[in-house]
Structures are given as structure tokens and as C-alpha cells.
Protein backbone atom coordinates (compact mmCIF):
# COMPACT_ATOMS: atom_id res chain seq x y z
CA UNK A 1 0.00 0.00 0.00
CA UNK A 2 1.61 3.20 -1.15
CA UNK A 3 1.19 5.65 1.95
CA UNK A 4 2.79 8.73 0.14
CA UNK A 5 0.47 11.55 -0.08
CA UNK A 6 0.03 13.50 -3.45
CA UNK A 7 1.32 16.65 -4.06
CA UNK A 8 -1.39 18.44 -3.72
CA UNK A 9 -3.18 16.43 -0.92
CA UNK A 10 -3.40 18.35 2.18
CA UNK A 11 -2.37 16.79 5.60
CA UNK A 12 -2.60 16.99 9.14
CA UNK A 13 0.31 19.28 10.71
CA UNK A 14 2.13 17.77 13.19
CA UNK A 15 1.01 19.66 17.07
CA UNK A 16 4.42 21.58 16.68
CA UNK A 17 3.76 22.99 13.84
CA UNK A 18 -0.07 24.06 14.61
CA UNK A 19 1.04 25.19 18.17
CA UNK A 20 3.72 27.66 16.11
CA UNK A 21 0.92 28.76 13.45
CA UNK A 22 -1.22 29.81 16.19
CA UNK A 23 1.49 32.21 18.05
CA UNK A 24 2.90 35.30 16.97
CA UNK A 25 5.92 36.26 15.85
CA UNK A 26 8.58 36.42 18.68
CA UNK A 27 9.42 39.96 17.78
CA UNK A 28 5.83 40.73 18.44
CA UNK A 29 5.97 38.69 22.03
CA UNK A 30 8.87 40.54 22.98
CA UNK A 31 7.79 44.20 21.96
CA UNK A 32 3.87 43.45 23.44
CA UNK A 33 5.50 43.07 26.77
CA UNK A 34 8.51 45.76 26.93
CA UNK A 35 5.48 48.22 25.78
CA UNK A 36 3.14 46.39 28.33
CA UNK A 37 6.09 47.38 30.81
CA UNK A 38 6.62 50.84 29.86
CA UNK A 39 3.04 51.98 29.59
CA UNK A 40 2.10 50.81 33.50
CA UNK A 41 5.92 52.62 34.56
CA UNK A 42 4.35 55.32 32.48
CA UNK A 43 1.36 55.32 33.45
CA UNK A 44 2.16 54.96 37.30
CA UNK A 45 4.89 57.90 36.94
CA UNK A 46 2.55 60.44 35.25
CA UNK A 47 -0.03 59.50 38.30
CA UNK A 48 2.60 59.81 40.70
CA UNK A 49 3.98 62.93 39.16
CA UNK A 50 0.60 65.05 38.81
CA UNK A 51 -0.48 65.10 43.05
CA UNK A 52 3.63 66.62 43.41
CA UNK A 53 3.16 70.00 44.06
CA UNK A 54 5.31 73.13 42.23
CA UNK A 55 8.54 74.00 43.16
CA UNK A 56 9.50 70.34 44.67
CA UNK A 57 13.18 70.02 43.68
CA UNK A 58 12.43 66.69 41.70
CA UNK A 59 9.23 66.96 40.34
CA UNK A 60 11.74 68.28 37.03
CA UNK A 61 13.14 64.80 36.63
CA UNK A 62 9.96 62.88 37.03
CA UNK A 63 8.34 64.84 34.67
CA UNK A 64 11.32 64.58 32.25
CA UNK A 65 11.71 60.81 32.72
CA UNK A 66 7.74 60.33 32.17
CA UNK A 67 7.94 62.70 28.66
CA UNK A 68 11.30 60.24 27.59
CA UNK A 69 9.28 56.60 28.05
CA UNK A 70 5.93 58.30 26.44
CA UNK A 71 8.50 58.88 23.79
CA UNK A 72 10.25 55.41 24.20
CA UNK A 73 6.47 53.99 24.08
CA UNK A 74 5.98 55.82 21.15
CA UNK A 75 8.51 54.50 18.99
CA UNK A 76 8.21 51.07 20.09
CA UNK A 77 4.32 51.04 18.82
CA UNK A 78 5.62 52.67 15.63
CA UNK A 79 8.39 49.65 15.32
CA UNK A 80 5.84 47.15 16.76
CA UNK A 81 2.97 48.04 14.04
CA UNK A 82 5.88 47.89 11.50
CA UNK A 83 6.87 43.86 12.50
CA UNK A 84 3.11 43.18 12.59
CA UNK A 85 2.96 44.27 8.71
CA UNK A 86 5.69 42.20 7.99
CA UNK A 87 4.86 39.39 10.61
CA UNK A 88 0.94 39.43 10.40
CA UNK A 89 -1.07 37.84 13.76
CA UNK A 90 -2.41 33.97 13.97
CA UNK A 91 -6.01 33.86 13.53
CA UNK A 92 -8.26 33.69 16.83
CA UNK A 93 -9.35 30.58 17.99
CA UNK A 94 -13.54 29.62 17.38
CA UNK A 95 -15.30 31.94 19.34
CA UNK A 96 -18.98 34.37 19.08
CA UNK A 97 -19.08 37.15 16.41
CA UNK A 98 -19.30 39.73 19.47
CA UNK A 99 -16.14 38.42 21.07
CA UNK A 100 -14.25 38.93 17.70
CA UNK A 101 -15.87 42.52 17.43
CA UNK A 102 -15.16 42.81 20.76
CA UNK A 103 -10.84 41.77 20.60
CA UNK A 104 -10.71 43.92 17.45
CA UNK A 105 -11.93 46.92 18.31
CA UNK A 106 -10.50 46.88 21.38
CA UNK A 107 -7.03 46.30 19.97
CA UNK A 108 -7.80 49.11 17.72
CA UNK A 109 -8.32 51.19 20.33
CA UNK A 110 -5.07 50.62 22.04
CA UNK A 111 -3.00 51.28 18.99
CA UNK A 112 -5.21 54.32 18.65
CA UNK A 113 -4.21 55.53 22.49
CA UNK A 114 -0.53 54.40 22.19
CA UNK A 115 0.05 57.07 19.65
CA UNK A 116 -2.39 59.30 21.00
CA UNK A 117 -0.92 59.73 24.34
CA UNK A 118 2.59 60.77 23.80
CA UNK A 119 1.62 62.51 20.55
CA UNK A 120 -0.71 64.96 22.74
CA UNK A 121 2.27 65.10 25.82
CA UNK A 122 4.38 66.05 22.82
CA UNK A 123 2.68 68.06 21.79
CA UNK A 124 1.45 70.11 25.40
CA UNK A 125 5.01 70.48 26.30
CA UNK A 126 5.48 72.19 22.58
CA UNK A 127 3.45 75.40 23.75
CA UNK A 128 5.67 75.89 27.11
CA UNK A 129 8.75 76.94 27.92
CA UNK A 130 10.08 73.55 28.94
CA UNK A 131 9.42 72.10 25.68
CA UNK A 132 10.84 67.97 25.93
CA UNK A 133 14.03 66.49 26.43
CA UNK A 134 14.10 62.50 25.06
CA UNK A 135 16.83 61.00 27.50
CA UNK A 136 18.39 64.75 27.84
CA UNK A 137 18.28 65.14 24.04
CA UNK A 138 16.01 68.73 23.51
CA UNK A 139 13.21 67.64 20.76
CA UNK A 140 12.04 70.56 18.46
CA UNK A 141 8.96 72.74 19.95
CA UNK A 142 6.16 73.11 17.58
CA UNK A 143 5.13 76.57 19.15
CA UNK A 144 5.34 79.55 21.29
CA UNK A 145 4.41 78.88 24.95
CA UNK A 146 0.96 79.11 24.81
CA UNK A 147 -1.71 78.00 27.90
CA UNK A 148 -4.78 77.77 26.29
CA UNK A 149 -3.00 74.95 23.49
CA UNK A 150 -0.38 73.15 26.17
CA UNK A 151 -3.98 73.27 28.45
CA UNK A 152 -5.94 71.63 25.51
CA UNK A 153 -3.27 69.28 24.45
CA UNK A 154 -2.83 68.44 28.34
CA UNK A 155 -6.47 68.05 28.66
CA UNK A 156 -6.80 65.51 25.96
CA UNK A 157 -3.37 63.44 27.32
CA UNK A 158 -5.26 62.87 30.67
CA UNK A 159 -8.25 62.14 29.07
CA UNK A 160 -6.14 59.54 27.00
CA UNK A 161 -4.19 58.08 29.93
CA UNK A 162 -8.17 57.26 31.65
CA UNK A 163 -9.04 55.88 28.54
CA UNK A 164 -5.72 53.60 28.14
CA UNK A 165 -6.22 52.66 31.57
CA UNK A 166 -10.08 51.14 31.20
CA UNK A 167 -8.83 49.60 27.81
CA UNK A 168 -5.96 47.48 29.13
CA UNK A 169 -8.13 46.69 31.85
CA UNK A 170 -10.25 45.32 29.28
CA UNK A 171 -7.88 43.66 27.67
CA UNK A 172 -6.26 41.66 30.44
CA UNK A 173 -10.15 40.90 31.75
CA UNK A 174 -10.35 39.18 28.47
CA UNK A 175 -7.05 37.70 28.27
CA UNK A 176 -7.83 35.86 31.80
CA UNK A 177 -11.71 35.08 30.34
CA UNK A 178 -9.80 33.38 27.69
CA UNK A 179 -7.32 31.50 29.80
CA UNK A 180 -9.26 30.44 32.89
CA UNK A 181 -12.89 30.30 31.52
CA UNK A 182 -12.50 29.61 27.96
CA UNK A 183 -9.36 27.57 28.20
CA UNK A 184 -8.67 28.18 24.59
CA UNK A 185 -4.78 29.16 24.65
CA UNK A 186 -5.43 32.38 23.57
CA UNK A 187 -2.89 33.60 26.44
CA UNK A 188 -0.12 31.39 24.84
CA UNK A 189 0.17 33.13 21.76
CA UNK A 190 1.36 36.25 23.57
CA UNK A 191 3.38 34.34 25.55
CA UNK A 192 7.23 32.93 25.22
């Protein structure tokens, strides 16, 4: 009995080979967690750094250090939406038409808040006299120092930040739905 398949006979993969299919790229692992990283120290410094009152001698260097890793988040999304062009994503496991609408726009949104934020930081600090230093490096100022701009630019980065905060919240509630509930091994594609 000949047991050789024909050429264009399709075949089981072996489990290796599906598990691999079904993860992403581990450029994408590793930049989904050094961003995941960044955004809570981020996110926890610009809390931190708002209740400091004027004229502490510090409050300088927080504020500096939370402008340079909005910055360093920034060009890590930009790099990170570049490798998932060239990489693409594994397709979700079976699951309800709402879930899928639910992942996608959700992941959407992210993207859409991880170049928000430190575009609209950026771009506050452009109408003062401050302006932003990446890692002590003085970026160009798009302006004059102007309140009513830096105050509507500042405005919509807090705004932002609330909104980044409720989506990964989201996001990790439906990671863990996934892994605990669902037991899918949706969790392992993200993972190393």
C-alpha cells in the first residue's frame, strides 16, 4: 500500500507545527511586553507625578523621565505596528461574532491611544517653555508657549491616559476570560 500523499493532498500538521501557526511572531511577544512594561511605569509615573506640588526640587526629573518613556512607548508602537505588517497575527481561535468585534476593536483602540498619548504630551510640552528632552536630548517645539493649546493638548493626554487605563483593563479581563474560563490558549500566543 503506497502511503505517500500526493502533491497536492493536504495533511494533518504535526502539534508543533499548529502550536507555532497559532502564536505570533517572537518579535511581536517581545515588543507586546517591553510596551506592556513601559506603559504601567508610564502610566504609574505620570499618576505619581501630577499630586507633586510646584517647586518640589524633583518633580523636574519625574516629569522629564515620564515625557522620555511616552516617547520610548511611542517608537516602540511605531516599530511594533511595523513587524506586525511584515509578521501578520495567527487567527483567533472559534469563538462568538461579538467576542471577535469585541478583541478587534479593542485592539484598535489601544494602537489608537498608544500614539495618541505621547503625541498629545508632545505636543502640550510644545506650547511651554520647557518644551521635551528625550533621554536629555532637547526635541524641536512646535510653538510659542501658549496655555490655552499646552492646556488643551494636556487636557486631551489625561483624558487619553483614563481611557488607556479602562482599555488594558479590558484587555487583560479578556485575556484571563480566555485562559481560565474559555481555556482556549489564547494567552499562549502572547506568551514565550
Amino acid at each position: 500500500m503506497n502511503t505517500a500523499q500526493s502533491p497536492g493532498a493536504t495533511r494533518e500538521p504535526d502539534e508543533r507545527t499548529s502550536a507555532d501557526t497559532q502564536r505570533f511572531a517572537r518579535p511581536l511577544v517581545v515588543l507586546h511586553w517591553l510596551i506592556a512594561l513601559c506603559i504601567i511605569a508610564m502610566l504609574g509615573v505620570g499618576l505619581y507625578m501630577v499630586g507633586l506640588p510646584k517647586g518640589l526640587p524633583f518633580k523636574s526629573t519625574v516629569i522629564n523621565f515620564h515625557k522620555s518613556l511616552g516617547m520610548t512607548v511611542f517608537l516602540l508602537v511605531l516599530i511594533r505596528i511595523m513587524v506586525r505588517m511584515a509578521y501578520g497575527r495567527p487567527p483567533l481561535p472559534p469563538m462568538g461574532a461579538w467576542q471577535r468585534a469585541a478583541a478587534s476593536t479593542t485592539q484598535a483602540l489601544l494602537y489608537v491611544g498608544m500614539v495618541a498619548m505621547p503625541l498629545t504630551g508632545y505636543l502640550g510640552s510644545s506650547f511651554n517653555k520647557y518644551g521635551t528632552k528625550f533621554w536629555g536630548l532637547p526635541l524641536p517645539q512646535w510653538g510659542r508657549d501658549d496655555p490655552q493649546l499646552r492646556e488643551a493638548f494636556f487636557t486631551a493626554h489625561g483624558v487619553i491616559a483614563w481611557v488607556l487605563i479602562a482599555l488594558i483593563l479590558l484587555h487583560f479581563a479578556g485575556a484571563m476570560k480566555h485562559h481560565f474560563i474559555d481555556r482556549d490558549g489564547l494567552l499562549r500566543r502572547m506568551w514565550t
